């Protein structure tokens, strides 16, 4: 009985010196690993800040990928350091094939996300700061963070949407160096088309002055790709309510939202100032005429 008790005590006997060395080793590994990672990230950030070799969005994309990847790398290094006193690293490497098969069967979805993220990042399908629509969703958003497994998108309503890379089938990227402003107005059939076209041309002339910093410039010729201009009258059967006129311009992708809002605001102001009849007004007038006849 005493022999059994001694064996149990020996089994649970703790060598506090070894525990201390193990804990210090893990702490040392954590400190060194994160110090190196933060140093690399700091050097990359300083390099981008002092140079203009690539665009700002590409710089932000690289920093985002490095940030996300470094967390996985740090976890892997710390895990190896924690296992080293108990398991021979060579045995882990030899068993890597078997472990890979077992893990692969249980983590196919994760591997799919990682592979999809790898191709999306290196094919430059989108970058940090791009405004995108994912899988045909009506509510678009801005790429806030991207990595090899997930993409984080800040929607227009302020919510954060996280999409696994493997689930992204279709991407509509609104930031591809340039975007086209194409705003339309629908006016009553009682309006003179020539008058409407003239008023819209005045709006275009004003926008070409006030919003010229938004217009896209051809890097080779130095000329504007497409200034604000009246697109013209659409097909007469486009609406049974009235005429549809449109204005267009090509702007820098980064300034699309500001330029679009400015265009809409100026069109609305011109409609109000010139008291242009809208289709809804025409419908109301017809309804009143019918009530008067009865």
mmCIF file of N, CA and C in Angstrom, residues 159-243:
data_model
loop_
_atom_site.group_PDB
_atom_site.id
_atom_site.type_symbol
_atom_site.label_atom_id
_atom_site.label_comp_id
_atom_site.label_asym_id
_atom_site.label_seq_id
_atom_site.Cartn_x
_atom_site.Cartn_y
_atom_site.Cartn_z
ATOM 1 N N UNK A 159 -23.259 49.029 -40.306
ATOM 2 C CA UNK A 159 -23.028 47.683 -39.809
ATOM 3 C C UNK A 159 -21.790 47.075 -40.472
ATOM 4 N N UNK A 160 -21.138 46.172 -39.724
ATOM 5 C CA UNK A 160 -19.957 45.493 -40.245
ATOM 6 C C UNK A 160 -20.355 44.104 -40.727
ATOM 7 N N UNK A 161 -20.141 43.821 -42.004
ATOM 8 C CA UNK A 161 -20.458 42.514 -42.569
ATOM 9 C C UNK A 161 -19.159 41.749 -42.790
ATOM 10 N N UNK A 162 -19.104 40.526 -42.269
ATOM 11 C CA UNK A 162 -17.925 39.676 -42.403
ATOM 12 C C UNK A 162 -18.275 38.514 -43.328
ATOM 13 N N UNK A 163 -17.561 38.402 -44.432
ATOM 14 C CA UNK A 163 -17.854 37.387 -45.434
ATOM 15 C C UNK A 163 -16.651 36.463 -45.593
ATOM 16 N N UNK A 164 -16.822 35.144 -45.400
ATOM 17 C CA UNK A 164 -15.722 34.207 -45.681
ATOM 18 C C UNK A 164 -15.348 34.272 -47.159
ATOM 19 N N UNK A 165 -14.073 34.237 -47.446
ATOM 20 C CA UNK A 165 -13.614 34.387 -48.832
ATOM 21 C C UNK A 165 -14.185 33.313 -49.751
ATOM 22 N N UNK A 166 -14.387 32.113 -49.216
ATOM 23 C CA UNK A 166 -14.898 31.029 -50.041
ATOM 24 C C UNK A 166 -16.335 31.214 -50.479
ATOM 25 N N UNK A 167 -17.071 32.119 -49.823
ATOM 26 C CA UNK A 167 -18.473 32.356 -50.167
ATOM 27 C C UNK A 167 -18.650 33.512 -51.147
ATOM 28 N N UNK A 168 -17.566 34.179 -51.499
ATOM 29 C CA UNK A 168 -17.646 35.297 -52.439
ATOM 30 C C UNK A 168 -17.632 34.750 -53.860
ATOM 31 N N UNK A 169 -18.750 34.897 -54.555
ATOM 32 C CA UNK A 169 -18.874 34.382 -55.923
ATOM 33 C C UNK A 169 -18.832 35.499 -56.959
ATOM 34 N N UNK A 170 -19.347 36.662 -56.595
ATOM 35 C CA UNK A 170 -19.436 37.767 -57.546
ATOM 36 C C UNK A 170 -19.144 39.071 -56.827
ATOM 37 N N UNK A 171 -18.278 39.884 -57.406
ATOM 38 C CA UNK A 171 -17.903 41.165 -56.803
ATOM 39 C C UNK A 171 -18.093 42.283 -57.826
ATOM 40 N N UNK A 172 -18.866 43.284 -57.445
ATOM 41 C CA UNK A 172 -18.984 44.501 -58.251
ATOM 42 C C UNK A 172 -18.156 45.579 -57.566
ATOM 43 N N UNK A 173 -17.030 45.900 -58.158
ATOM 44 C CA UNK A 173 -16.085 46.840 -57.557
ATOM 45 C C UNK A 173 -16.318 48.234 -58.125
ATOM 46 N N UNK A 174 -16.670 49.162 -57.234
ATOM 47 C CA UNK A 174 -16.905 50.538 -57.671
ATOM 48 C C UNK A 174 -15.651 51.373 -57.714
ATOM 49 N N UNK A 175 -14.506 50.791 -57.350
ATOM 50 C CA UNK A 175 -13.248 51.532 -57.336
ATOM 51 C C UNK A 175 -12.258 50.872 -58.289
ATOM 52 N N UNK A 176 -12.341 51.262 -59.546
ATOM 53 C CA UNK A 176 -11.439 50.717 -60.566
ATOM 54 C C UNK A 176 -10.828 51.876 -61.351
ATOM 55 N N UNK A 177 -10.264 52.818 -60.604
ATOM 56 C CA UNK A 177 -9.596 54.003 -61.129
ATOM 57 C C UNK A 177 -10.576 55.082 -61.596
ATOM 58 N N UNK A 178 -11.731 54.684 -62.111
ATOM 59 C CA UNK A 178 -12.711 55.675 -62.555
ATOM 60 C C UNK A 178 -14.116 55.109 -62.436
ATOM 61 N N UNK A 179 -15.080 56.030 -62.290
ATOM 62 C CA UNK A 179 -16.487 55.649 -62.275
ATOM 63 C C UNK A 179 -17.278 56.694 -63.052
ATOM 64 N N UNK A 180 -18.441 56.276 -63.505
ATOM 65 C CA UNK A 180 -19.236 57.167 -64.326
ATOM 66 C C UNK A 180 -20.459 57.672 -63.566
ATOM 67 N N UNK A 181 -20.576 58.979 -63.500
ATOM 68 C CA UNK A 181 -21.793 59.601 -62.976
ATOM 69 C C UNK A 181 -22.850 59.514 -64.069
ATOM 70 N N UNK A 182 -24.015 58.976 -63.728
ATOM 71 C CA UNK A 182 -25.114 58.904 -64.697
ATOM 72 C C UNK A 182 -26.407 59.133 -63.922
ATOM 73 N N UNK A 183 -26.819 60.400 -63.866
ATOM 74 C CA UNK A 183 -28.012 60.771 -63.113
ATOM 75 C C UNK A 183 -29.115 61.199 -64.085
ATOM 76 N N UNK A 184 -30.346 60.764 -63.781
ATOM 77 C CA UNK A 184 -31.472 61.047 -64.665
ATOM 78 C C UNK A 184 -32.562 61.814 -63.936
ATOM 79 N N UNK A 185 -33.335 62.579 -64.708
ATOM 80 C CA UNK A 185 -34.518 63.287 -64.185
ATOM 81 C C UNK A 185 -35.696 62.970 -65.093
ATOM 82 N N UNK A 186 -36.858 62.848 -64.498
ATOM 83 C CA UNK A 186 -38.090 62.563 -65.234
ATOM 84 C C UNK A 186 -39.003 63.759 -65.112
ATOM 85 N N UNK A 187 -39.363 64.372 -66.231
ATOM 86 C CA UNK A 187 -40.183 65.594 -66.207
ATOM 87 C C UNK A 187 -41.488 65.352 -66.959
ATOM 88 N N UNK A 188 -42.416 66.251 -66.707
ATOM 89 C CA UNK A 188 -43.748 66.124 -67.297
ATOM 90 C C UNK A 188 -43.709 66.269 -68.820
ATOM 91 N N UNK A 189 -44.673 65.625 -69.509
ATOM 92 C CA UNK A 189 -44.804 65.767 -70.957
ATOM 93 C C UNK A 189 -45.216 67.195 -71.331
ATOM 94 N N UNK A 190 -45.701 67.970 -70.354
ATOM 95 C CA UNK A 190 -46.090 69.355 -70.622
ATOM 96 C C UNK A 190 -44.891 70.297 -70.695
ATOM 97 N N UNK A 191 -43.718 69.815 -70.339
ATOM 98 C CA UNK A 191 -42.512 70.637 -70.409
ATOM 99 C C UNK A 191 -41.939 70.607 -71.827
ATOM 100 N N UNK A 192 -41.281 71.725 -72.188
ATOM 101 C CA UNK A 192 -40.625 71.830 -73.485
ATOM 102 C C UNK A 192 -39.279 71.089 -73.420
ATOM 103 N N UNK A 193 -39.078 70.047 -74.224
ATOM 104 C CA UNK A 193 -37.822 69.285 -74.168
ATOM 105 C C UNK A 193 -36.587 70.152 -74.396
ATOM 106 N N UNK A 194 -36.705 71.132 -75.275
ATOM 107 C CA UNK A 194 -35.547 71.997 -75.548
ATOM 108 C C UNK A 194 -35.179 72.809 -74.318
ATOM 109 N N UNK A 195 -36.194 73.269 -73.581
ATOM 110 C CA UNK A 195 -35.948 74.038 -72.362
ATOM 111 C C UNK A 195 -35.257 73.165 -71.316
ATOM 112 N N UNK A 196 -35.728 71.944 -71.159
ATOM 113 C CA UNK A 196 -35.135 71.040 -70.164
ATOM 114 C C UNK A 196 -33.677 70.752 -70.506
ATOM 115 N N UNK A 197 -33.410 70.495 -71.776
ATOM 116 C CA UNK A 197 -32.044 70.197 -72.195
ATOM 117 C C UNK A 197 -31.123 71.382 -71.957
ATOM 118 N N UNK A 198 -31.636 72.588 -72.192
ATOM 119 C CA UNK A 198 -30.838 73.791 -71.966
ATOM 120 C C UNK A 198 -30.534 73.970 -70.474
ATOM 121 N N UNK A 199 -31.538 73.730 -69.629
ATOM 122 C CA UNK A 199 -31.338 73.875 -68.185
ATOM 123 C C UNK A 199 -30.341 72.831 -67.657
ATOM 124 N N UNK A 200 -30.421 71.620 -68.189
ATOM 125 C CA UNK A 200 -29.482 70.589 -67.765
ATOM 126 C C UNK A 200 -28.057 70.904 -68.222
ATOM 127 N N UNK A 201 -27.941 71.526 -69.375
ATOM 128 C CA UNK A 201 -26.621 71.925 -69.847
ATOM 129 C C UNK A 201 -26.027 72.993 -68.936
ATOM 130 N N UNK A 202 -26.892 73.871 -68.423
ATOM 131 C CA UNK A 202 -26.419 74.877 -67.462
ATOM 132 C C UNK A 202 -25.896 74.206 -66.193
ATOM 133 N N UNK A 203 -26.602 73.170 -65.746
ATOM 134 C CA UNK A 203 -26.146 72.416 -64.571
ATOM 135 C C UNK A 203 -24.776 71.788 -64.848
ATOM 136 N N UNK A 204 -24.612 71.211 -66.038
ATOM 137 C CA UNK A 204 -23.334 70.588 -66.399
ATOM 138 C C UNK A 204 -22.204 71.615 -66.427
ATOM 139 N N UNK A 205 -22.483 72.804 -66.969
ATOM 140 C CA UNK A 205 -21.470 73.855 -67.026
ATOM 141 C C UNK A 205 -21.046 74.269 -65.614
ATOM 142 N N UNK A 206 -22.016 74.362 -64.707
ATOM 143 C CA UNK A 206 -21.703 74.733 -63.325
ATOM 144 C C UNK A 206 -20.869 73.646 -62.643
ATOM 145 N N UNK A 207 -21.253 72.391 -62.857
ATOM 146 C CA UNK A 207 -20.527 71.285 -62.232
ATOM 147 C C UNK A 207 -19.114 71.144 -62.784
ATOM 148 N N UNK A 208 -18.925 71.471 -64.054
ATOM 149 C CA UNK A 208 -17.581 71.405 -64.637
ATOM 150 C C UNK A 208 -16.646 72.421 -64.002
ATOM 151 N N UNK A 209 -17.197 73.418 -63.344
ATOM 152 C CA UNK A 209 -16.383 74.399 -62.621
ATOM 153 C C UNK A 209 -16.247 74.041 -61.152
ATOM 154 N N UNK A 210 -17.378 73.739 -60.509
ATOM 155 C CA UNK A 210 -17.358 73.500 -59.062
ATOM 156 C C UNK A 210 -16.857 72.100 -58.685
ATOM 157 N N UNK A 211 -16.995 71.137 -59.587
ATOM 158 C CA UNK A 211 -16.605 69.758 -59.269
ATOM 159 C C UNK A 211 -15.486 69.257 -60.172
ATOM 160 N N UNK A 212 -14.702 70.157 -60.732
ATOM 161 C CA UNK A 212 -13.677 69.735 -61.688
ATOM 162 C C UNK A 212 -12.569 68.915 -61.036
ATOM 163 N N UNK A 213 -12.373 69.077 -59.695
ATOM 164 C CA UNK A 213 -11.342 68.273 -59.034
ATOM 165 C C UNK A 213 -11.748 66.812 -58.934
ATOM 166 N N UNK A 214 -13.039 66.525 -59.132
ATOM 167 C CA UNK A 214 -13.512 65.150 -59.098
ATOM 168 C C UNK A 214 -13.381 64.453 -60.452
ATOM 169 N N UNK A 215 -13.289 65.215 -61.521
ATOM 170 C CA UNK A 215 -13.275 64.639 -62.864
ATOM 171 C C UNK A 215 -11.992 63.839 -63.106
ATOM 172 N N UNK A 216 -12.136 62.730 -63.818
ATOM 173 C CA UNK A 216 -11.001 61.872 -64.124
ATOM 174 C C UNK A 216 -10.158 62.462 -65.240
ATOM 175 N N UNK A 217 -8.849 62.504 -65.018
ATOM 176 C CA UNK A 217 -7.914 63.040 -66.002
ATOM 177 C C UNK A 217 -7.123 61.888 -66.618
ATOM 178 N N UNK A 218 -7.029 61.867 -67.933
ATOM 179 C CA UNK A 218 -6.242 60.856 -68.629
ATOM 180 C C UNK A 218 -4.766 61.091 -68.318
ATOM 181 N N UNK A 219 -4.062 60.097 -67.722
ATOM 182 C CA UNK A 219 -2.657 60.306 -67.348
ATOM 183 C C UNK A 219 -1.726 60.507 -68.533
ATOM 184 N N UNK A 220 -2.145 60.096 -69.731
ATOM 185 C CA UNK A 220 -1.280 60.211 -70.905
ATOM 186 C C UNK A 220 -1.459 61.556 -71.614
ATOM 187 N N UNK A 221 -2.706 62.001 -71.744
ATOM 188 C CA UNK A 221 -2.976 63.239 -72.473
ATOM 189 C C UNK A 221 -3.140 64.447 -71.564
ATOM 190 N N UNK A 222 -3.465 64.203 -70.288
ATOM 191 C CA UNK A 222 -3.702 65.308 -69.374
ATOM 192 C C UNK A 222 -5.073 65.944 -69.544
ATOM 193 N N UNK A 223 -5.906 65.372 -70.418
ATOM 194 C CA UNK A 223 -7.250 65.893 -70.653
ATOM 195 C C UNK A 223 -8.271 65.130 -69.815
ATOM 196 N N UNK A 224 -9.421 65.788 -69.576
ATOM 197 C CA UNK A 224 -10.484 65.112 -68.852
ATOM 198 C C UNK A 224 -11.041 63.971 -69.702
ATOM 199 N N UNK A 225 -11.278 62.825 -69.073
ATOM 200 C CA UNK A 225 -11.815 61.672 -69.794
ATOM 201 C C UNK A 225 -13.217 61.961 -70.302
ATOM 202 N N UNK A 226 -14.048 62.542 -69.451
ATOM 203 C CA UNK A 226 -15.422 62.876 -69.830
ATOM 204 C C UNK A 226 -15.959 63.920 -68.857
ATOM 205 N N UNK A 227 -16.132 65.146 -69.345
ATOM 206 C CA UNK A 227 -16.667 66.206 -68.500
ATOM 207 C C UNK A 227 -18.174 66.033 -68.348
ATOM 208 N N UNK A 228 -18.776 66.828 -67.467
ATOM 209 C CA UNK A 228 -20.227 66.796 -67.308
ATOM 210 C C UNK A 228 -20.880 67.253 -68.607
ATOM 211 N N UNK A 229 -21.831 66.454 -69.084
ATOM 212 C CA UNK A 229 -22.549 66.791 -70.300
ATOM 213 C C UNK A 229 -23.925 66.134 -70.290
ATOM 214 N N UNK A 230 -24.836 66.679 -71.104
ATOM 215 C CA UNK A 230 -26.186 66.137 -71.194
ATOM 216 C C UNK A 230 -26.150 64.893 -72.072
ATOM 217 N N UNK A 231 -26.589 63.794 -71.509
ATOM 218 C CA UNK A 231 -26.624 62.550 -72.276
ATOM 219 C C UNK A 231 -27.730 62.589 -73.323
ATOM 220 N N UNK A 232 -28.783 63.303 -72.989
ATOM 221 C CA UNK A 232 -29.868 63.458 -73.961
ATOM 222 C C UNK A 232 -31.168 62.850 -73.474
ATOM 223 N N UNK A 233 -32.109 62.808 -74.371
ATOM 224 C CA UNK A 233 -33.438 62.290 -74.091
ATOM 225 C C UNK A 233 -33.458 60.787 -74.320
ATOM 226 N N UNK A 234 -33.930 60.044 -73.340
ATOM 227 C CA UNK A 234 -34.032 58.601 -73.484
ATOM 228 C C UNK A 234 -35.221 58.251 -74.368
ATOM 229 N N UNK A 235 -35.402 56.973 -74.606
ATOM 230 C CA UNK A 235 -36.517 56.522 -75.434
ATOM 231 C C UNK A 235 -37.833 57.058 -74.888
ATOM 232 N N UNK A 236 -38.721 57.461 -75.768
ATOM 233 C CA UNK A 236 -39.974 58.081 -75.340
ATOM 234 C C UNK A 236 -40.888 57.099 -74.611
ATOM 235 N N UNK A 237 -40.668 55.823 -74.810
ATOM 236 C CA UNK A 237 -41.515 54.845 -74.132
ATOM 237 C C UNK A 237 -40.875 54.325 -72.842
ATOM 238 N N UNK A 238 -39.826 55.028 -72.360
ATOM 239 C CA UNK A 238 -39.167 54.593 -71.148
ATOM 240 C C UNK A 238 -40.081 54.755 -69.941
ATOM 241 N N UNK A 239 -40.995 55.727 -70.003
ATOM 242 C CA UNK A 239 -41.939 55.935 -68.916
ATOM 243 C C UNK A 239 -43.211 56.546 -69.471
ATOM 244 N N UNK A 240 -44.371 56.100 -68.994
ATOM 245 C CA UNK A 240 -45.627 56.702 -69.440
ATOM 246 C C UNK A 240 -45.938 58.005 -68.732
ATOM 247 N N UNK A 241 -45.044 58.407 -67.832
ATOM 248 C CA UNK A 241 -45.317 59.587 -67.013
ATOM 249 C C UNK A 241 -44.686 60.860 -67.559
ATOM 250 N N UNK A 242 -43.576 60.724 -68.312
ATOM 251 C CA UNK A 242 -42.926 61.930 -68.797
ATOM 252 C C UNK A 242 -41.633 61.633 -69.524
ATOM 253 N N UNK A 243 -40.895 62.723 -69.840
ATOM 254 C CA UNK A 243 -39.609 62.609 -70.523
ATOM 255 C C UNK A 243 -38.511 62.276 -69.506
#
